[in-house]
Coordinates of C-alpha atoms and ligand atoms in Angstrom, one line a residue:
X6 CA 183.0 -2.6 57.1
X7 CA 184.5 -5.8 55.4
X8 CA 185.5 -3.7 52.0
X9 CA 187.0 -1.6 54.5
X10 CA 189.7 -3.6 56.7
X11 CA 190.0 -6.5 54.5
X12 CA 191.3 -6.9 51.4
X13 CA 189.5 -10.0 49.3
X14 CA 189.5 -11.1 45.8
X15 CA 186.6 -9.5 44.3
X16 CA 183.0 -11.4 44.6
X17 CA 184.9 -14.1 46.9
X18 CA 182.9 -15.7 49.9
X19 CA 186.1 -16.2 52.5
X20 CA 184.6 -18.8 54.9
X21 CA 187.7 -20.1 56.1
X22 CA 188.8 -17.9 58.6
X23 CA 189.5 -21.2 60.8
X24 CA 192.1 -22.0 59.2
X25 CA 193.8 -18.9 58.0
X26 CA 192.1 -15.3 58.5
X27 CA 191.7 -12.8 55.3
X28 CA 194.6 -10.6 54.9
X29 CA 193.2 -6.6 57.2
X30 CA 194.5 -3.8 55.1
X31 CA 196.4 -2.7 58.1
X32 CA 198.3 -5.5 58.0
X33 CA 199.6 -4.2 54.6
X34 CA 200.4 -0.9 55.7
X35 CA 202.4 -1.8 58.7
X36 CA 204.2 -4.1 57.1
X37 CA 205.4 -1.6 54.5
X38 CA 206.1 0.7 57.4
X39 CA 208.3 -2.2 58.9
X40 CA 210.4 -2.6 55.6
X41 CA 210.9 0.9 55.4
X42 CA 212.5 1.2 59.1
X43 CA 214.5 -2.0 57.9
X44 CA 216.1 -0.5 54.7
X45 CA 216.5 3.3 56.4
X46 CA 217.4 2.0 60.4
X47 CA 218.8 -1.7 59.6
X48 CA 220.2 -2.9 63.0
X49 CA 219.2 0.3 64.9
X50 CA 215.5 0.0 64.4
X51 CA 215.8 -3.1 67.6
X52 CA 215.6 -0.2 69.7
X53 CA 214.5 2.8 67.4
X54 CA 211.2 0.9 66.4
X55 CA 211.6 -0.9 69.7
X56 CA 211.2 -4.3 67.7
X57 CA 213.1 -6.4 70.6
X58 CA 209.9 -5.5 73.3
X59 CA 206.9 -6.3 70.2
X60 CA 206.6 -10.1 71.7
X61 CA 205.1 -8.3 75.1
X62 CA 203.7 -5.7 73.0
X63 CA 201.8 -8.3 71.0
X64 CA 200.8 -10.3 73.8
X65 CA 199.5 -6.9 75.5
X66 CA 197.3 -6.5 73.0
X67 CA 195.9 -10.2 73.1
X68 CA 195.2 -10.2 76.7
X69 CA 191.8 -8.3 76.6
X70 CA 190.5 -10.9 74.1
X71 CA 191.5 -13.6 76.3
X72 CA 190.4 -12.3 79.3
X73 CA 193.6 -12.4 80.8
X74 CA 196.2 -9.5 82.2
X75 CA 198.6 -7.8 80.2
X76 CA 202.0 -9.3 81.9
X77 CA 200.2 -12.8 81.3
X78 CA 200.8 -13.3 77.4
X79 CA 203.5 -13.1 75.2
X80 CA 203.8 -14.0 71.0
X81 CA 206.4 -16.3 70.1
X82 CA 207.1 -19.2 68.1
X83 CA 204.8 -21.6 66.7
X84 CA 201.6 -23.2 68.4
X85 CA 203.4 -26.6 68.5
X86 CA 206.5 -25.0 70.0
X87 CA 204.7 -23.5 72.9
X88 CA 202.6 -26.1 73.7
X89 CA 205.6 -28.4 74.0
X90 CA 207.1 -25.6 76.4
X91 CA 204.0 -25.4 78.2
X92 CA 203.3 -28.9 78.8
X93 CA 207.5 -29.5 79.6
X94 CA 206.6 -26.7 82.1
X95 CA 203.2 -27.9 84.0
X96 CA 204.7 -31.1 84.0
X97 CA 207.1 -29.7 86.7
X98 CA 204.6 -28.4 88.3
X99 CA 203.7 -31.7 89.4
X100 CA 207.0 -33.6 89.6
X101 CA 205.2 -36.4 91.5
X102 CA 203.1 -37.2 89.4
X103 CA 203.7 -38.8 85.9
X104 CA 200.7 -38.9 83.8
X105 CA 199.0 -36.4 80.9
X106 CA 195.7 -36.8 79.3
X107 CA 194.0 -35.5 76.6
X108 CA 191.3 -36.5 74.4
X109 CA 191.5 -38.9 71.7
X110 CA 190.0 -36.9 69.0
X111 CA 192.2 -34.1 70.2
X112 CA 193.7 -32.0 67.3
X113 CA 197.0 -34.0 65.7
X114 CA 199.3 -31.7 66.1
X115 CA 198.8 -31.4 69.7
X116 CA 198.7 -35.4 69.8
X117 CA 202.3 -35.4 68.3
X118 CA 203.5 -32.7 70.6
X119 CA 202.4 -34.9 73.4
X120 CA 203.5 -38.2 72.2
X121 CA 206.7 -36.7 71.8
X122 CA 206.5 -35.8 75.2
X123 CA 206.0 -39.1 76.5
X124 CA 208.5 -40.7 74.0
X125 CA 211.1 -38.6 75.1
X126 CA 210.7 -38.9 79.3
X127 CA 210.7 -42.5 80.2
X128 CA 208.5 -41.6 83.0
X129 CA 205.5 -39.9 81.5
X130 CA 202.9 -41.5 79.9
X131 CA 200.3 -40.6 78.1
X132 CA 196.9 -41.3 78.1
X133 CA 194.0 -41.1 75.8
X134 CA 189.9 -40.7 76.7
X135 CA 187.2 -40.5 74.5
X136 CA 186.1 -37.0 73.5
X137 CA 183.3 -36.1 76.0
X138 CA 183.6 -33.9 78.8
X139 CA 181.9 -36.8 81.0
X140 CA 185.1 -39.0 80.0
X141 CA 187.5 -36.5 80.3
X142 CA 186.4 -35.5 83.8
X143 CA 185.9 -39.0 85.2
X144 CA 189.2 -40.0 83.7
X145 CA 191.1 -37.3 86.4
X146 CA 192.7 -39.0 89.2
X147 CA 195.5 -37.8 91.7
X148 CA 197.8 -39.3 89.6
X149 CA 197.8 -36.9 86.7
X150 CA 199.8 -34.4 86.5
X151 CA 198.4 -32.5 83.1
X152 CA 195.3 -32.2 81.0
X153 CA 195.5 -30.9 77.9
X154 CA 193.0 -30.1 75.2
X155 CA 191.9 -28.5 72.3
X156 CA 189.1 -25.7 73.7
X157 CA 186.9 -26.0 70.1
X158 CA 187.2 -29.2 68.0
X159 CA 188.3 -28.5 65.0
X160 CA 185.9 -30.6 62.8
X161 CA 183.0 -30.5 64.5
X162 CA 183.4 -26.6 66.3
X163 CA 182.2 -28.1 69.9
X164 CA 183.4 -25.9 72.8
X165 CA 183.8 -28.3 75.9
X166 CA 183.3 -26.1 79.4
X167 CA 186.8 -24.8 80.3
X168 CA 186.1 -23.3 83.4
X169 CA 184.0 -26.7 84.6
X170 CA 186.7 -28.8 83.8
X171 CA 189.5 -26.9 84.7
X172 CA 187.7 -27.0 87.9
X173 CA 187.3 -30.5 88.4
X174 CA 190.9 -30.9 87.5
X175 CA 192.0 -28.5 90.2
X176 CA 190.0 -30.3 92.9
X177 CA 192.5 -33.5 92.0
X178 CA 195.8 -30.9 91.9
X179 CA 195.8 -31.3 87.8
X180 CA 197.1 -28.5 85.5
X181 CA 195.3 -27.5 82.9
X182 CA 196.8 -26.8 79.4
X183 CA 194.5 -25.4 77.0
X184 CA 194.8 -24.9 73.4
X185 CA 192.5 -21.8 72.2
X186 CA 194.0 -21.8 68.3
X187 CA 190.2 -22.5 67.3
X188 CA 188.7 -19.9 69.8
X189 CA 190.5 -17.0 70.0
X190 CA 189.3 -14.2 68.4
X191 CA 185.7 -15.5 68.4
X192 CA 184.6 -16.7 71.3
X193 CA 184.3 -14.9 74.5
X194 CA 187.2 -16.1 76.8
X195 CA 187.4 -15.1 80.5
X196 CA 191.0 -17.2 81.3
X197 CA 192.1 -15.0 84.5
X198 CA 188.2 -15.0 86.1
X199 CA 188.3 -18.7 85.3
X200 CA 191.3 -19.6 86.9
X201 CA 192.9 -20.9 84.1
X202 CA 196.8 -22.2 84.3
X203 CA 198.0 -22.3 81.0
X204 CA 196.8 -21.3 77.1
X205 CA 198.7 -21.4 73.7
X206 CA 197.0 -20.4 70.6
X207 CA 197.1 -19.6 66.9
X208 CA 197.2 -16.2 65.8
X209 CA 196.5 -16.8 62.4
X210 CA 193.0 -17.9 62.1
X211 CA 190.3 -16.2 63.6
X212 CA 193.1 -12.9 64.7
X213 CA 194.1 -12.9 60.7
X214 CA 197.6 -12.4 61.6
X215 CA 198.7 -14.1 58.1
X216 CA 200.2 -17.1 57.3
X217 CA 202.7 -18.2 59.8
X218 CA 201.8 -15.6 62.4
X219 CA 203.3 -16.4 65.7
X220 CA 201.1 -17.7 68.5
X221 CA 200.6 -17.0 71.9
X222 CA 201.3 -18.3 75.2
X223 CA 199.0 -17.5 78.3
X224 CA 200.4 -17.9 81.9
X225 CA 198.5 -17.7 85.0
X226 CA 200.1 -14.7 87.2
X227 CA 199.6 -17.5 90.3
X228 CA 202.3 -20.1 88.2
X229 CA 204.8 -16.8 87.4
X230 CA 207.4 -17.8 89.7
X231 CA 207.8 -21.3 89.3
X232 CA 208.3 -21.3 85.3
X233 CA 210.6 -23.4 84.0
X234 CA 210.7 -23.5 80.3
X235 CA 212.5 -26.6 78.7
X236 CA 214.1 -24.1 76.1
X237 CA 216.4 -22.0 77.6
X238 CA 215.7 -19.6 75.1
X239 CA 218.2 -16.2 75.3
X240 CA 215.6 -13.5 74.3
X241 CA 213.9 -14.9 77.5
X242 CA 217.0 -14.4 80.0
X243 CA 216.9 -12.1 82.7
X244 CA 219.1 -9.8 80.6
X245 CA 219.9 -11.0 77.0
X246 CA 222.9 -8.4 76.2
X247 CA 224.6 -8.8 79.3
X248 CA 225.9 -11.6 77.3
X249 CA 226.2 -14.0 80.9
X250 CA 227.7 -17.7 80.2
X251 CA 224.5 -19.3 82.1
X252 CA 220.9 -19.2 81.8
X253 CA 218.7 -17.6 84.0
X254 CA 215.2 -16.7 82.8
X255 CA 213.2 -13.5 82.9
X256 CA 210.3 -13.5 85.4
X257 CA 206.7 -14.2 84.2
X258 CA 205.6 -15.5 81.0
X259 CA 209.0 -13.7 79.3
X260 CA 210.4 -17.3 80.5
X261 CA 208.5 -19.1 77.1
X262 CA 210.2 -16.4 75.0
X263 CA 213.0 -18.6 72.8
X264 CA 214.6 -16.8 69.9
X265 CA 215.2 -13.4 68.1
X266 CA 211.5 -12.8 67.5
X267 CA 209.7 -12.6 64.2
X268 CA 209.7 -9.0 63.6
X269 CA 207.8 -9.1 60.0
X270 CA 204.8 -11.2 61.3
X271 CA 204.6 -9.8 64.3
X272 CA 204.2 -6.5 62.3
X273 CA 201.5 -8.0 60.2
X274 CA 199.9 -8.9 63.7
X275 CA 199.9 -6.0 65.0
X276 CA 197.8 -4.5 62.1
X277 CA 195.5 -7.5 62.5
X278 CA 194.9 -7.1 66.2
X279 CA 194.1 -3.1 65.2
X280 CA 191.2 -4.2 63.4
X281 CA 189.7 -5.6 67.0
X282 CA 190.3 -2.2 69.0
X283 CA 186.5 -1.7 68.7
X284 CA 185.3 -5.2 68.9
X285 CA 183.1 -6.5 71.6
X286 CA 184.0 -10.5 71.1
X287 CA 180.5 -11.2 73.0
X288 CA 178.6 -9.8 69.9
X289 CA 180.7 -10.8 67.3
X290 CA 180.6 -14.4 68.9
X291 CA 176.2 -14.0 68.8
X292 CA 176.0 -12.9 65.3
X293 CA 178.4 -15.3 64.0
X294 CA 176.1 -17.9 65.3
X295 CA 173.6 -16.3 63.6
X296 CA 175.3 -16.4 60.9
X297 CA 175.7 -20.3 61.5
X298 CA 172.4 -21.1 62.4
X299 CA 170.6 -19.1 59.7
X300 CA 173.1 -21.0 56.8
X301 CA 172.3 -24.4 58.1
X302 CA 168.4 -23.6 58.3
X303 CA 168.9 -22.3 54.8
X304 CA 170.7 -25.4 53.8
X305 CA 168.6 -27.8 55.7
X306 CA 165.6 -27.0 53.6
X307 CA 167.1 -26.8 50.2
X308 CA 169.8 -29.5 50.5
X309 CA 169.2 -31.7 53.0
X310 CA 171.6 -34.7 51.6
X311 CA 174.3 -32.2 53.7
X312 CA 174.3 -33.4 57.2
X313 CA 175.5 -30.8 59.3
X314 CA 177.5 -32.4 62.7
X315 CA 177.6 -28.8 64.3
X316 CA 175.4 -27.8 67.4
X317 CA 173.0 -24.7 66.9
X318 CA 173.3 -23.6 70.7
X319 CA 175.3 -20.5 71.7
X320 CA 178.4 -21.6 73.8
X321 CA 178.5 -25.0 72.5
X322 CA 179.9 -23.8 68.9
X323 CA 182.9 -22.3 68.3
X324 CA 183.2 -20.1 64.9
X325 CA 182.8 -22.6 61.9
X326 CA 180.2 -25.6 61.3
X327 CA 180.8 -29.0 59.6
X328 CA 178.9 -31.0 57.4
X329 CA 178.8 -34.6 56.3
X330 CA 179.1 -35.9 52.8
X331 CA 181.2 -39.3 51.3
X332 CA 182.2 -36.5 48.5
X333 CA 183.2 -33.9 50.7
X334 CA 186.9 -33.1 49.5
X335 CA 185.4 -32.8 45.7
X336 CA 182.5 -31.0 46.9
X337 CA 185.2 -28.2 48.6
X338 CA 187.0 -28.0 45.6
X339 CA 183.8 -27.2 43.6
X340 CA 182.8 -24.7 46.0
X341 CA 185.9 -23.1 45.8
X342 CA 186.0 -23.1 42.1
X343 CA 182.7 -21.0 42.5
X344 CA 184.5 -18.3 44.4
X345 CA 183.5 -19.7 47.9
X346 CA 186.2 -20.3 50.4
X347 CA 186.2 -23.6 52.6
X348 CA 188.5 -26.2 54.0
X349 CA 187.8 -30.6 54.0
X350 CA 188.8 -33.0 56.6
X351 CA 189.4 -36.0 56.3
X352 CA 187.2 -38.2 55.9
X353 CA 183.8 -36.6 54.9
X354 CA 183.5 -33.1 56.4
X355 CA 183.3 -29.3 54.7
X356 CA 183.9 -27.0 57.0
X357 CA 182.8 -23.3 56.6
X358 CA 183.6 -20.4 59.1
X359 CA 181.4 -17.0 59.0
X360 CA 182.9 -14.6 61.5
X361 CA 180.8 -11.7 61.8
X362 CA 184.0 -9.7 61.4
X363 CA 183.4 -10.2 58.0
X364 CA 180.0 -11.7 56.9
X365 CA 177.0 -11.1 57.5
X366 CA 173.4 -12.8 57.0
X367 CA 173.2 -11.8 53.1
X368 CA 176.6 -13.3 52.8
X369 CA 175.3 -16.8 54.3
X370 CA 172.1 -16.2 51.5
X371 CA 174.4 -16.0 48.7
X372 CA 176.9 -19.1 49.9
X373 CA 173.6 -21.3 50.5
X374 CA 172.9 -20.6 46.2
X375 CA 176.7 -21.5 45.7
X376 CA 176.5 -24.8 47.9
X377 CA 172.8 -25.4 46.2
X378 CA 174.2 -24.9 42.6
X379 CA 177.5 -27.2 43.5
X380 CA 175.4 -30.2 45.1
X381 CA 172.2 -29.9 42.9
X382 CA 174.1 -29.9 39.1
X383 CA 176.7 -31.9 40.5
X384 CA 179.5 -29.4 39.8
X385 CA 181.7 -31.5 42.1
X386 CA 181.8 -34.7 40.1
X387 CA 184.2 -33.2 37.6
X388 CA 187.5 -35.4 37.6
X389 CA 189.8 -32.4 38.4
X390 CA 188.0 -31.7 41.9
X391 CA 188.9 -35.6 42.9
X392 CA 192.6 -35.5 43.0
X393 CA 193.5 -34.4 46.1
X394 CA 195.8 -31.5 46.6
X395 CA 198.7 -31.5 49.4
X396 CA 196.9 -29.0 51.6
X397 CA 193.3 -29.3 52.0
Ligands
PLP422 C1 195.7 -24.7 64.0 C2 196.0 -25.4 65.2 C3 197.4 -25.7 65.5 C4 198.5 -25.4 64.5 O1 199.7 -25.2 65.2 P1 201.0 -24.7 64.4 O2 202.1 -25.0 65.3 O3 200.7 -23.2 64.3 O4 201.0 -25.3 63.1 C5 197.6 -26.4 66.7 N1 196.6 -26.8 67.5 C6 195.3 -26.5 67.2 C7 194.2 -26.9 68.2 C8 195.0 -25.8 66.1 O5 193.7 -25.6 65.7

């Protein structure tokens, strides 16, 4: 199945769908499609090839693996974009109150997004708790207005209990803003059942929607008429070619939408979300942990000096594991060099991903020989692997 919707560089070991997803064949062919109604329809295809409506369209597609309904997602912009438009917007939600939190160890980019926040709106602060759900739970008082957090952690792949917490917040009037960029596509997600208010996400990881793909924004049908986005964005007016001096936005989660949209990666999207039409994410979620579990126990015998910082339990790991070693970053380079694809974080961890999209249990065999060769002959000592490059 993976020779068949993926395209890889021959004998390559792609375990870092995390961070950006192998490029699906269909991908390809759409896009060529796309450039083709470009060169033959120019302008005309906006409503020959109905490009204008492929935000919904996208996020249509999305819903199902979110658990959510169709009118509830839409594809726009960046992940840091929307979540600053989501936060902007639960925080009027609560105009009483004046207080976001999130988790300390939350990922950066969400930090900045929210410390931008604060900066920018004298009267919002925010707050910081340690990472565990206990903290984060016993840190909600009737004085916050938002939580936000990341739903898996991005080093160490721990999934904290969105429906508990969102719970608990509820109880104390908090909104909940999730960011699913390290879940979606991988781990079961139920967001109407739970109740949950809002979601952004990346589509470019675990989706493989290619570099730059656009991400999504998830909006509870129950918060639809009270949006407000901070970006009064024209492609999400109540009607964009009336061409009307003032700003009113479009019902529903259409509010988040900014600019023109991103017609060539949302094409490249659309053939990555194809790829999941017969996908049951509650299997692919169990034999990726498989796939986890058997590469540690593998590892764990043959090179123990690799401390792995992920859990083995089902629902308590999202799609990649992390381990421990002072020469991590050289140690990902070496792997690399020997055809096998993983990421570093700073300061000491290798992070591999092995979506069962893709891999399977002989893949994890043959990576564990790689990782044995790299640590055992200490490929990763050579000086070239100890530089470090811009992205890691
Ligand atoms: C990957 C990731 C992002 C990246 O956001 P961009 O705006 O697409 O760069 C943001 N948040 C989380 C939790 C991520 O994992």
């Amino acid at each position: 199945m993976k020779q068949e919707r993926f395209s890889f560089k021959e004998n390559t070991l792609y375990m870092c769908g995390h961070s950006l997803g192998p490029m699906p064949k269909q991908a390809q062919k759409i896009i060529e499609r796309c450039l083709k109604d470009w060169a033959q329809e120019g302008v005309l295809a906006w409503n020959k090839s109905d490009w204008i409506h492929l935000p919904y369209k996208m996020g249509q597609l999305i819903a199902p693996l979110i658990g959510a309904k169709e009118d509830e997602v839409i594809v726009c912009d960046s992940t840091s974009v929307n979540l600053f438009k989501v936060l902007h917007s639960a925080l009027r939600l609560n105009p009483k109150r004046r207080i976001i939190i999130t988790s300390s160890g939350n990922f950066p980019a969400d930090l900045y997004i929210a410390q931008g926040i604060a900066h920018f709106n004298n009267n919002i602060e925010l707050c910081y708790v340690p990472d565990d759900s206990n903290n984060i739970i016993e840190s909600l008082t009737e004085e916050v207005a938002v939580l936000t957090l990341a739903h898996v952690d991005y080093r160490t792949g721990l999934i904290y209990d969105m429906r508990e917490i969102t719970e608990r917040a509820h109880e104390l009037g908090i909104i909940v803003v999730w960011d699913l960029s390290h879940s979606v596509g991988v781990v079961p997600l139920s967001l109407t059942k739970d109740n949950i208010d809002f979601a952004v996400g990346c589509t470019y990881k675990y989706l493989n929607g290619g570099p730059g793909a656009p991400s999504f924004v998830y909006a509870n049908r129950r918060h639809h008429k009270n949006l407000v986005c901070p970006i009064y964005g024209w492609i999400g007016h109540r009607a964009p070619f009336t061409f009307s001096k003032s700003f009113e936005n479009t019902p529903g989660v259409g509010a988040f939408l900014g600019g023109t949209p991103y017609i060539l990666s949302m094409k490249a999207l659309e053939g990555a979300l194809g790829v999941f039409d017969d996908i049951v994410i509650e299997r692919l979620y169990k034999d990726t942990i498989n796939n986890g579990n058997y590469l540690i126990d593998l590892l764990n015998q043959k090179v123990p000096e690799l401390v792995c910082v992920s859990s083995r339990v089902l629902g308590e790991r999202g799609g990649h594991i992390a381990f421990k070693h002072d020469q991590a970053y050289a140690i990902s380079r070496a792997l690399i060099a020997e055809d096998l694809i993983c990421d570093y974080r700073n300061p000491d961890l290798i992070r591999l991903s092995m979506p069962s999209l893709y891999l399977d249990l002989h893949d994890m065999q043959k990576a564990s020989l790689i990782i044995e060769k790299v640590i055992r002959d200490k490929l990763y000592q050579k000086a070239e692997f100890q530089q470090k490059l811009f992205v890691t």
